[in-house]
Amino acid sequence: MEHKYIIDFQHVDVTQHNGSVVLQDISLQLEPGEWMYLIGKVGSGKTSLIHTIHGRLPVRKGTARVAGFNLLTAKARHIEQLRRRMGVVFQDFQLLYDRTVYANLAFVLRATGWRTKRKIDERIMNVLEKVELKRKAGSMPHQLSGGEQQRVAIARALLNSPDLIIADEPTGNLDTETSDDILKILREINRNEGPAVLMATHNLTILKNYPARTMRCERGALTGLDIDEEIDMDEMLEA
Ligand SMILES: Nc1ncnc2c1ncn2[C@@H]1O[C@H](COP(=O)(O)OP(=O)(O)O)[C@@H](O)[C@H]1O
Ligand SMILES: [Mg+2]
C-alpha cells in the first residue's frame, strides 16, 4: 500500500526499554525526499527517537509508519525489511576496523542477500563514487581520516538504495571544514536520488548554511521550530 509520508508518527510515545517515556505524544511527518533536522540538548531524546524510527525501541500506541511499515504490528522480519529501506549514519562511524573499505561494504551487501560477485563489485564502486572514495576501496578504515571514514559510512548507508537516511549527529566528531564536506555530499545525494534525510545535529553552522525544516526535542515534547526563531546558541549547546 502506498503512503504519503516516509515517516508518519502520530501520538507516539518514545519509550526506553526500561519503560521510561523520553518523548510524549509526538507527531512527526516526513515527506519522501524531504530534508529535516532534529535538534535539542544532550539527553533530550534525539537518539531515542531515531532508535524508535529504526525499530530498535518499541512503539505501543498511536500511528507509527516508516517507509510503509507499521511499527505497531511489524514482526521481526518486517523490521529487517524496513531496515533495508533505511540507511543509518552515526557520530562514531561504526565501521568494521578489521577489514578493508571494500570488505565493510561487501559484508552489508551479503548480509542483505546480494550473491553475485560482479553485482557486488559494481554496487560498491557505485556508492564509493558518490562519496568520492573509489580509490580507497582497498584501504583499512584506520588509514582514513575521520571525514573519509564518515564518507564510507554514508556509502554503506546507500548500498540498498534507501528511501530514508537517518543520521545521528554525523558531524559530531569532525572539524568544521570536514563537516561541511559531509553536508555537501549528503545534500547532493538527497537531491539526486531523493532519499529523505532526517539528521540530528548540534551544529548550528549546518543549520544556518543548509536551512531546512527543524524539529526540537525539549522537556519530553517534540515541537516544530519557527523558521524565523533565533536559535539560542548557549541554550542549544548546554548539556
Ligand atoms: N539505553 C538506555 N536506557 C535507559 N535510558 C536511556 C538509554 N539511552 C538513553 N536513555 C535516556 O533517555 C533520555 C534521552 O537520551 P537520548 O535519546 O540519548 O538523547 P540525545 O540523543 O538527545 O542526547 C535520557 O534521559 C537518557 O538518559
Ligand atoms: Mg544522541
PDB file of C-alpha atoms and ligand atoms in Angstrom:
ATOM      1  CA  MET A   1       0.000   0.000   0.000  1.00  0.00           C
ATOM      2  CA  GLU A   2       1.267   3.472  -0.850  1.00  0.00           C
ATOM      3  CA  HIS A   3       1.587   6.095   1.883  1.00  0.00           C
ATOM      4  CA  LYS A   4       2.127   9.780   1.509  1.00  0.00           C
ATOM      5  CA  TYR A   5       4.815  10.087   4.167  1.00  0.00           C
ATOM      6  CA  ILE A   6       8.115   8.287   4.543  1.00  0.00           C
ATOM      7  CA  ILE A   7       7.787   8.785   8.317  1.00  0.00           C
ATOM      8  CA  ASP A   8       4.311   9.167   9.759  1.00  0.00           C
ATOM      9  CA  PHE A   9       4.204   9.318  13.572  1.00  0.00           C
ATOM     10  CA  GLN A  10       1.082  10.499  15.357  1.00  0.00           C
ATOM     11  CA  HIS A  11       0.506  10.399  19.125  1.00  0.00           C
ATOM     12  CA  VAL A  12       3.547   8.221  19.694  1.00  0.00           C
ATOM     13  CA  ASP A  13       5.427   7.904  22.986  1.00  0.00           C
ATOM     14  CA  VAL A  14       9.172   7.361  22.608  1.00  0.00           C
ATOM     15  CA  THR A  15       9.986   4.937  25.402  1.00  0.00           C
ATOM     16  CA  GLN A  16      13.223   3.390  26.632  1.00  0.00           C
ATOM     17  CA  HIS A  17      13.394  -0.380  27.154  1.00  0.00           C
ATOM     18  CA  ASN A  18      13.088   0.203  30.897  1.00  0.00           C
ATOM     19  CA  GLY A  19       9.698   1.835  30.293  1.00  0.00           C
ATOM     20  CA  SER A  20      10.671   5.440  30.923  1.00  0.00           C
ATOM     21  CA  VAL A  21       8.985   7.810  28.488  1.00  0.00           C
ATOM     22  CA  VAL A  22      11.538  10.073  26.795  1.00  0.00           C
ATOM     23  CA  LEU A  23       9.166  11.950  24.447  1.00  0.00           C
ATOM     24  CA  GLN A  24       5.418  12.027  24.981  1.00  0.00           C
ATOM     25  CA  ASP A  25       2.627  12.114  22.404  1.00  0.00           C
ATOM     26  CA  ILE A  26       4.790  13.205  19.482  1.00  0.00           C
ATOM     27  CA  SER A  27       3.841  13.722  15.869  1.00  0.00           C
ATOM     28  CA  LEU A  28       6.386  13.710  13.079  1.00  0.00           C
ATOM     29  CA  GLN A  29       5.766  13.572   9.369  1.00  0.00           C
ATOM     30  CA  LEU A  30       8.492  13.473   6.772  1.00  0.00           C
ATOM     31  CA  GLU A  31       7.713  13.645   3.074  1.00  0.00           C
ATOM     32  CA  PRO A  32       9.548  11.462   0.542  1.00  0.00           C
ATOM     33  CA  GLY A  33      12.784  13.208  -0.393  1.00  0.00           C
ATOM     34  CA  GLU A  34      12.474  15.792   2.382  1.00  0.00           C
ATOM     35  CA  TRP A  35      15.445  17.017   4.429  1.00  0.00           C
ATOM     36  CA  MET A  36      14.742  17.654   8.114  1.00  0.00           C
ATOM     37  CA  TYR A  37      16.775  18.452  11.224  1.00  0.00           C
ATOM     38  CA  LEU A  38      16.272  17.212  14.738  1.00  0.00           C
ATOM     39  CA  ILE A  39      17.777  19.414  17.427  1.00  0.00           C
ATOM     40  CA  GLY A  40      17.777  19.513  21.232  1.00  0.00           C
ATOM     41  CA  LYS A  41      20.120  19.410  24.179  1.00  0.00           C
ATOM     42  CA  VAL A  42      22.103  16.320  25.169  1.00  0.00           C
ATOM     43  CA  GLY A  43      19.689  13.840  26.755  1.00  0.00           C
ATOM     44  CA  SER A  44      16.595  15.432  25.193  1.00  0.00           C
ATOM     45  CA  GLY A  45      15.686  12.279  23.237  1.00  0.00           C
ATOM     46  CA  LYS A  46      17.079  12.664  19.704  1.00  0.00           C
ATOM     47  CA  THR A  47      18.830   9.305  19.663  1.00  0.00           C
ATOM     48  CA  SER A  48      15.860   7.591  21.323  1.00  0.00           C
ATOM     49  CA  LEU A  49      13.578   8.936  18.594  1.00  0.00           C
ATOM     50  CA  ILE A  50      15.989   7.746  15.908  1.00  0.00           C
ATOM     51  CA  HIS A  51      16.126   4.300  17.532  1.00  0.00           C
ATOM     52  CA  THR A  52      12.332   4.221  17.556  1.00  0.00           C
ATOM     53  CA  ILE A  53      12.175   5.051  13.837  1.00  0.00           C
ATOM     54  CA  HIS A  54      14.754   2.319  13.265  1.00  0.00           C
ATOM     55  CA  GLY A  55      12.617  -0.238  15.075  1.00  0.00           C
ATOM     56  CA  ARG A  56      15.043  -0.719  17.970  1.00  0.00           C
ATOM     57  CA  LEU A  57      12.742   0.758  20.595  1.00  0.00           C
ATOM     58  CA  PRO A  58       9.119  -0.419  20.716  1.00  0.00           C
ATOM     59  CA  VAL A  59       6.032   1.658  19.890  1.00  0.00           C
ATOM     60  CA  ARG A  60       2.876   0.785  21.819  1.00  0.00           C
ATOM     61  CA  LYS A  61       0.311   3.350  20.759  1.00  0.00           C
ATOM     62  CA  GLY A  62      -0.630   5.896  18.137  1.00  0.00           C
ATOM     63  CA  THR A  63       0.294   5.717  14.465  1.00  0.00           C
ATOM     64  CA  ALA A  64       3.869   4.839  13.599  1.00  0.00           C
ATOM     65  CA  ARG A  65       4.678   4.141   9.962  1.00  0.00           C
ATOM     66  CA  VAL A  66       8.108   4.218   8.380  1.00  0.00           C
ATOM     67  CA  ALA A  67       8.525   3.559   4.645  1.00  0.00           C
ATOM     68  CA  GLY A  68       5.074   1.982   4.609  1.00  0.00           C
ATOM     69  CA  PHE A  69       5.813  -0.390   7.513  1.00  0.00           C
ATOM     70  CA  ASN A  70       3.581  -0.190  10.560  1.00  0.00           C
ATOM     71  CA  LEU A  71       5.857  -0.283  13.630  1.00  0.00           C
ATOM     72  CA  LEU A  72       2.972  -1.244  15.929  1.00  0.00           C
ATOM     73  CA  THR A  73       2.327  -4.510  14.139  1.00  0.00           C
ATOM     74  CA  ALA A  74       5.641  -5.232  12.382  1.00  0.00           C
ATOM     75  CA  LYS A  75       7.184  -8.640  13.032  1.00  0.00           C
ATOM     76  CA  ALA A  76      10.958  -9.143  13.239  1.00  0.00           C
ATOM     77  CA  ARG A  77      11.162  -9.977   9.522  1.00  0.00           C
ATOM     78  CA  HIS A  78       9.302  -6.773   8.646  1.00  0.00           C
ATOM     79  CA  ILE A  79      11.723  -4.759  10.765  1.00  0.00           C
ATOM     80  CA  GLU A  80      14.539  -6.431   8.845  1.00  0.00           C
ATOM     81  CA  GLN A  81      12.926  -5.434   5.525  1.00  0.00           C
ATOM     82  CA  LEU A  82      12.296  -1.936   6.844  1.00  0.00           C
ATOM     83  CA  ARG A  83      15.972  -1.525   7.769  1.00  0.00           C
ATOM     84  CA  ARG A  84      16.894  -2.197   4.143  1.00  0.00           C
ATOM     85  CA  ARG A  85      14.765   0.784   3.138  1.00  0.00           C
ATOM     86  CA  MET A  86      16.665   2.920   5.629  1.00  0.00           C
ATOM     87  CA  GLY A  87      20.342   3.912   5.788  1.00  0.00           C
ATOM     88  CA  VAL A  88      21.776   4.900   9.168  1.00  0.00           C
ATOM     89  CA  VAL A  89      24.805   7.096   9.840  1.00  0.00           C
ATOM     90  CA  PHE A  90      26.224   7.524  13.349  1.00  0.00           C
ATOM     91  CA  GLN A  91      28.508  10.029  15.023  1.00  0.00           C
ATOM     92  CA  ASP A  92      31.213   7.415  15.564  1.00  0.00           C
ATOM     93  CA  PHE A  93      31.106   5.884  12.038  1.00  0.00           C
ATOM     94  CA  GLN A  94      30.786   2.269  13.330  1.00  0.00           C
ATOM     95  CA  LEU A  95      32.913   0.684  10.645  1.00  0.00           C
ATOM     96  CA  LEU A  96      34.441  -2.776  10.990  1.00  0.00           C
ATOM     97  CA  TYR A  97      38.084  -1.963  11.696  1.00  0.00           C
ATOM     98  CA  ASP A  98      39.488  -5.423  10.930  1.00  0.00           C
ATOM     99  CA  ARG A  99      38.760  -5.256   7.196  1.00  0.00           C
ATOM    100  CA  THR A 100      39.064  -3.003   4.165  1.00  0.00           C
ATOM    101  CA  VAL A 101      36.561  -0.410   2.999  1.00  0.00           C
ATOM    102  CA  TYR A 102      35.533  -2.797   0.227  1.00  0.00           C
ATOM    103  CA  ALA A 103      35.023  -5.647   2.726  1.00  0.00           C
ATOM    104  CA  ASN A 104      32.969  -3.377   5.030  1.00  0.00           C
ATOM    105  CA  LEU A 105      30.571  -2.712   2.166  1.00  0.00           C
ATOM    106  CA  ALA A 106      30.571  -6.275   0.801  1.00  0.00           C
ATOM    107  CA  PHE A 107      29.688  -7.536   4.291  1.00  0.00           C
ATOM    108  CA  VAL A 108      26.482  -5.471   4.295  1.00  0.00           C
ATOM    109  CA  LEU A 109      25.527  -6.491   0.767  1.00  0.00           C
ATOM    110  CA  ARG A 110      25.999 -10.213   1.510  1.00  0.00           C
ATOM    111  CA  ALA A 111      24.045  -9.857   4.756  1.00  0.00           C
ATOM    112  CA  THR A 112      21.174  -8.350   2.766  1.00  0.00           C
ATOM    113  CA  GLY A 113      21.015 -11.077   0.166  1.00  0.00           C
ATOM    114  CA  TRP A 114      23.420  -9.987  -2.581  1.00  0.00           C
ATOM    115  CA  ARG A 115      25.157 -13.044  -4.084  1.00  0.00           C
ATOM    116  CA  THR A 116      26.733 -12.212  -7.467  1.00  0.00           C
ATOM    117  CA  LYS A 117      30.349 -11.063  -7.183  1.00  0.00           C
ATOM    118  CA  ARG A 118      30.081  -8.833 -10.270  1.00  0.00           C
ATOM    119  CA  LYS A 119      26.958  -7.083  -8.976  1.00  0.00           C
ATOM    120  CA  ILE A 120      28.523  -6.651  -5.532  1.00  0.00           C
ATOM    121  CA  ASP A 121      31.644  -5.089  -7.108  1.00  0.00           C
ATOM    122  CA  GLU A 122      29.540  -2.788  -9.253  1.00  0.00           C
ATOM    123  CA  ARG A 123      27.386  -1.623  -6.371  1.00  0.00           C
ATOM    124  CA  ILE A 124      30.370  -0.974  -4.101  1.00  0.00           C
ATOM    125  CA  MET A 125      32.152   1.100  -6.766  1.00  0.00           C
ATOM    126  CA  ASN A 126      28.920   2.970  -7.441  1.00  0.00           C
ATOM    127  CA  VAL A 127      28.414   4.040  -3.808  1.00  0.00           C
ATOM    128  CA  LEU A 128      32.114   4.820  -3.315  1.00  0.00           C
ATOM    129  CA  GLU A 129      31.954   7.075  -6.352  1.00  0.00           C
ATOM    130  CA  LYS A 130      29.082   9.030  -4.792  1.00  0.00           C
ATOM    131  CA  VAL A 131      31.245   9.795  -1.745  1.00  0.00           C
ATOM    132  CA  GLU A 132      34.392  10.330  -3.825  1.00  0.00           C
ATOM    133  CA  LEU A 133      36.313   7.432  -2.295  1.00  0.00           C
ATOM    134  CA  LYS A 134      36.720   4.920  -5.121  1.00  0.00           C
ATOM    135  CA  ARG A 135      40.489   4.976  -4.775  1.00  0.00           C
ATOM    136  CA  LYS A 136      40.228   3.976  -1.088  1.00  0.00           C
ATOM    137  CA  ALA A 137      38.369   0.699  -1.636  1.00  0.00           C
ATOM    138  CA  GLY A 138      41.440  -1.287  -0.576  1.00  0.00           C
ATOM    139  CA  SER A 139      42.310   0.839   2.465  1.00  0.00           C
ATOM    140  CA  MET A 140      41.772  -0.160   6.067  1.00  0.00           C
ATOM    141  CA  PRO A 141      39.459   2.234   7.969  1.00  0.00           C
ATOM    142  CA  HIS A 142      42.236   3.340  10.364  1.00  0.00           C
ATOM    143  CA  GLN A 143      44.236   4.549   7.356  1.00  0.00           C
ATOM    144  CA  LEU A 144      41.464   7.062   6.592  1.00  0.00           C
ATOM    145  CA  SER A 145      40.747  10.466   8.111  1.00  0.00           C
ATOM    146  CA  GLY A 146      37.589  10.968  10.184  1.00  0.00           C
ATOM    147  CA  GLY A 147      35.854  12.649   7.269  1.00  0.00           C
ATOM    148  CA  GLU A 148      36.763   9.785   4.949  1.00  0.00           C
ATOM    149  CA  GLN A 149      35.526   7.235   7.483  1.00  0.00           C
ATOM    150  CA  GLN A 150      32.227   9.052   7.699  1.00  0.00           C
ATOM    151  CA  ARG A 151      32.022   9.034   3.900  1.00  0.00           C
ATOM    152  CA  VAL A 152      32.474   5.245   3.973  1.00  0.00           C
ATOM    153  CA  ALA A 153      29.615   5.100   6.484  1.00  0.00           C
ATOM    154  CA  ILE A 154      27.479   7.180   4.105  1.00  0.00           C
ATOM    155  CA  ALA A 155      28.402   4.865   1.214  1.00  0.00           C
ATOM    156  CA  ARG A 156      27.357   1.933   3.400  1.00  0.00           C
ATOM    157  CA  ALA A 157      24.028   3.620   4.154  1.00  0.00           C
ATOM    158  CA  LEU A 158      23.403   3.955   0.393  1.00  0.00           C
ATOM    159  CA  LEU A 159      24.085   0.329  -0.559  1.00  0.00           C
ATOM    160  CA  ASN A 160      20.468  -0.779  -0.744  1.00  0.00           C
ATOM    161  CA  SER A 161      19.169   2.486  -2.307  1.00  0.00           C
ATOM    162  CA  PRO A 162      17.240   3.575   0.787  1.00  0.00           C
ATOM    163  CA  ASP A 163      14.138   5.782   0.833  1.00  0.00           C
ATOM    164  CA  LEU A 164      15.345   7.328   4.080  1.00  0.00           C
ATOM    165  CA  ILE A 165      18.687   8.190   5.641  1.00  0.00           C
ATOM    166  CA  ILE A 166      18.760   8.836   9.360  1.00  0.00           C
ATOM    167  CA  ALA A 167      21.917  10.463  10.618  1.00  0.00           C
ATOM    168  CA  ASP A 168      22.572  10.822  14.357  1.00  0.00           C
ATOM    169  CA  GLU A 169      24.997  13.745  14.828  1.00  0.00           C
ATOM    170  CA  PRO A 170      27.045  12.663  11.779  1.00  0.00           C
ATOM    171  CA  THR A 171      29.462  15.575  12.121  1.00  0.00           C
ATOM    172  CA  GLY A 172      29.812  15.344  15.911  1.00  0.00           C
ATOM    173  CA  ASN A 173      33.385  14.017  15.685  1.00  0.00           C
ATOM    174  CA  LEU A 174      34.515  16.182  12.756  1.00  0.00           C
ATOM    175  CA  ASP A 175      36.043  19.639  12.375  1.00  0.00           C
ATOM    176  CA  THR A 176      34.170  22.489  10.681  1.00  0.00           C
ATOM    177  CA  GLU A 177      35.593  22.085   7.205  1.00  0.00           C
ATOM    178  CA  THR A 178      35.168  18.310   7.167  1.00  0.00           C
ATOM    179  CA  SER A 179      31.621  18.687   8.479  1.00  0.00           C
ATOM    180  CA  ASP A 180      30.838  20.942   5.560  1.00  0.00           C
ATOM    181  CA  ASP A 181      32.215  18.341   3.106  1.00  0.00           C
ATOM    182  CA  ILE A 182      29.949  15.716   4.665  1.00  0.00           C
ATOM    183  CA  LEU A 183      26.948  18.025   4.389  1.00  0.00           C
ATOM    184  CA  LYS A 184      27.673  18.801   0.743  1.00  0.00           C
ATOM    185  CA  ILE A 185      27.851  15.092  -0.085  1.00  0.00           C
ATOM    186  CA  LEU A 186      24.641  14.309   1.785  1.00  0.00           C
ATOM    187  CA  ARG A 187      22.844  17.244   0.127  1.00  0.00           C
ATOM    188  CA  GLU A 188      23.979  16.052  -3.283  1.00  0.00           C
ATOM    189  CA  ILE A 189      22.713  12.526  -2.576  1.00  0.00           C
ATOM    190  CA  ASN A 190      19.426  13.885  -1.225  1.00  0.00           C
ATOM    191  CA  ARG A 191      18.939  15.994  -4.352  1.00  0.00           C
ATOM    192  CA  ASN A 192      19.987  13.438  -6.936  1.00  0.00           C
ATOM    193  CA  GLU A 193      18.400  10.268  -5.672  1.00  0.00           C
ATOM    194  CA  GLY A 194      15.861  11.650  -3.331  1.00  0.00           C
ATOM    195  CA  PRO A 195      16.239   9.595  -0.159  1.00  0.00           C
ATOM    196  CA  ALA A 196      14.656  11.685   2.602  1.00  0.00           C
ATOM    197  CA  VAL A 197      17.156  12.704   5.289  1.00  0.00           C
ATOM    198  CA  LEU A 198      16.476  13.119   8.997  1.00  0.00           C
ATOM    199  CA  MET A 199      19.542  14.492  10.754  1.00  0.00           C
ATOM    200  CA  ALA A 200      20.053  15.003  14.469  1.00  0.00           C
ATOM    201  CA  THR A 201      22.626  17.721  14.950  1.00  0.00           C
ATOM    202  CA  HIS A 202      24.161  20.143  17.416  1.00  0.00           C
ATOM    203  CA  ASN A 203      25.924  22.001  14.644  1.00  0.00           C
ATOM    204  CA  LEU A 204      24.435  25.459  14.266  1.00  0.00           C
ATOM    205  CA  THR A 205      26.664  26.298  11.315  1.00  0.00           C
ATOM    206  CA  ILE A 206      24.991  23.461   9.426  1.00  0.00           C
ATOM    207  CA  LEU A 207      21.516  24.743  10.314  1.00  0.00           C
ATOM    208  CA  LYS A 208      22.488  28.178   9.115  1.00  0.00           C
ATOM    209  CA  ASN A 209      24.269  27.137   5.901  1.00  0.00           C
ATOM    210  CA  TYR A 210      21.778  24.484   4.844  1.00  0.00           C
ATOM    211  CA  PRO A 211      18.437  25.609   6.256  1.00  0.00           C
ATOM    212  CA  ALA A 212      15.513  23.171   6.343  1.00  0.00           C
ATOM    213  CA  ARG A 213      12.502  22.263   8.427  1.00  0.00           C
ATOM    214  CA  THR A 214      13.619  21.682  12.020  1.00  0.00           C
ATOM    215  CA  MET A 215      12.042  19.854  14.957  1.00  0.00           C
ATOM    216  CA  ARG A 216      13.206  20.226  18.532  1.00  0.00           C
ATOM    217  CA  CYS A 217      13.201  17.717  21.398  1.00  0.00           C
ATOM    218  CA  GLU A 218      12.598  19.609  24.606  1.00  0.00           C
ATOM    219  CA  ARG A 219      11.214  18.657  28.015  1.00  0.00           C
ATOM    220  CA  GLY A 220       9.657  15.448  26.743  1.00  0.00           C
ATOM    221  CA  ALA A 221       7.997  17.021  23.721  1.00  0.00           C
ATOM    222  CA  LEU A 222       8.779  17.306  20.035  1.00  0.00           C
ATOM    223  CA  THR A 223       7.910  20.677  18.531  1.00  0.00           C
ATOM    224  CA  GLY A 224       8.362  22.376  15.192  1.00  0.00           C
ATOM    225  CA  LEU A 225      10.773  25.285  15.160  1.00  0.00           C
ATOM    226  CA  ASP A 226       9.534  28.523  13.711  1.00  0.00           C
ATOM    227  CA  ILE A 227      11.706  29.271  10.688  1.00  0.00           C
ATOM    228  CA  ASP A 228      12.340  32.818  11.954  1.00  0.00           C
ATOM    229  CA  GLU A 229      13.006  31.764  15.517  1.00  0.00           C
ATOM    230  CA  GLU A 230      16.534  32.632  16.584  1.00  0.00           C
ATOM    231  CA  ILE A 231      18.282  29.586  17.905  1.00  0.00           C
ATOM    232  CA  ASP A 232      19.942  30.480  21.176  1.00  0.00           C
ATOM    233  CA  MET A 233      23.437  29.116  20.795  1.00  0.00           C
ATOM    234  CA  ASP A 234      24.162  28.809  24.520  1.00  0.00           C
ATOM    235  CA  GLU A 235      20.867  27.116  25.183  1.00  0.00           C
ATOM    236  CA  MET A 236      21.391  24.696  22.301  1.00  0.00           C
ATOM    237  CA  LEU A 237      24.858  23.648  23.375  1.00  0.00           C
ATOM    238  CA  GLU A 238      24.161  23.466  27.083  1.00  0.00           C
ATOM    239  CA  ALA A 239      24.462  19.878  28.297  1.00  0.00           C
TER     240      ALA A 239
HETATM  241  N1  LIG B   1      19.831   2.656  26.899  1.00  0.00           N
HETATM  242  C1  LIG B   1      19.139   3.497  27.671  1.00  0.00           C
HETATM  243  N2  LIG B   1      18.442   3.033  28.729  1.00  0.00           N
HETATM  244  C2  LIG B   1      17.731   3.867  29.517  1.00  0.00           C
HETATM  245  N3  LIG B   1      17.676   5.196  29.337  1.00  0.00           N
HETATM  246  C3  LIG B   1      18.360   5.719  28.314  1.00  0.00           C
HETATM  247  C4  LIG B   1      19.129   4.901  27.418  1.00  0.00           C
HETATM  248  N4  LIG B   1      19.693   5.702  26.487  1.00  0.00           N
HETATM  249  C5  LIG B   1      19.295   6.953  26.775  1.00  0.00           C
HETATM  250  N5  LIG B   1      18.488   6.967  27.850  1.00  0.00           N
HETATM  251  C6  LIG B   1      17.842   8.145  28.445  1.00  0.00           C
HETATM  252  O1  LIG B   1      16.908   8.658  27.507  1.00  0.00           O
HETATM  253  C7  LIG B   1      16.934  10.071  27.531  1.00  0.00           C
HETATM  254  C8  LIG B   1      17.197  10.602  26.127  1.00  0.00           C
HETATM  255  O2  LIG B   1      18.507  10.251  25.730  1.00  0.00           O
HETATM  256  P1  LIG B   1      18.961  10.316  24.217  1.00  0.00           P
HETATM  257  O3  LIG B   1      17.863   9.813  23.362  1.00  0.00           O
HETATM  258  O4  LIG B   1      20.275   9.627  24.114  1.00  0.00           O
HETATM  259  O5  LIG B   1      19.134  11.883  23.997  1.00  0.00           O
HETATM  260  P2  LIG B   1      20.006  12.712  22.943  1.00  0.00           P
HETATM  261  O6  LIG B   1      20.329  11.819  21.794  1.00  0.00           O
HETATM  262  O7  LIG B   1      19.154  13.883  22.587  1.00  0.00           O
HETATM  263  O8  LIG B   1      21.241  13.144  23.680  1.00  0.00           O
HETATM  264  C9  LIG B   1      17.977  10.482  28.557  1.00  0.00           C
HETATM  265  O9  LIG B   1      17.316  10.752  29.765  1.00  0.00           O
HETATM  266  C10 LIG B   1      18.837   9.263  28.685  1.00  0.00           C
HETATM  267  O10 LIG B   1      19.405   9.202  29.958  1.00  0.00           O
HETATM  268 MG    MG B   2      22.137  11.335  20.924  1.00  0.00          MG
END
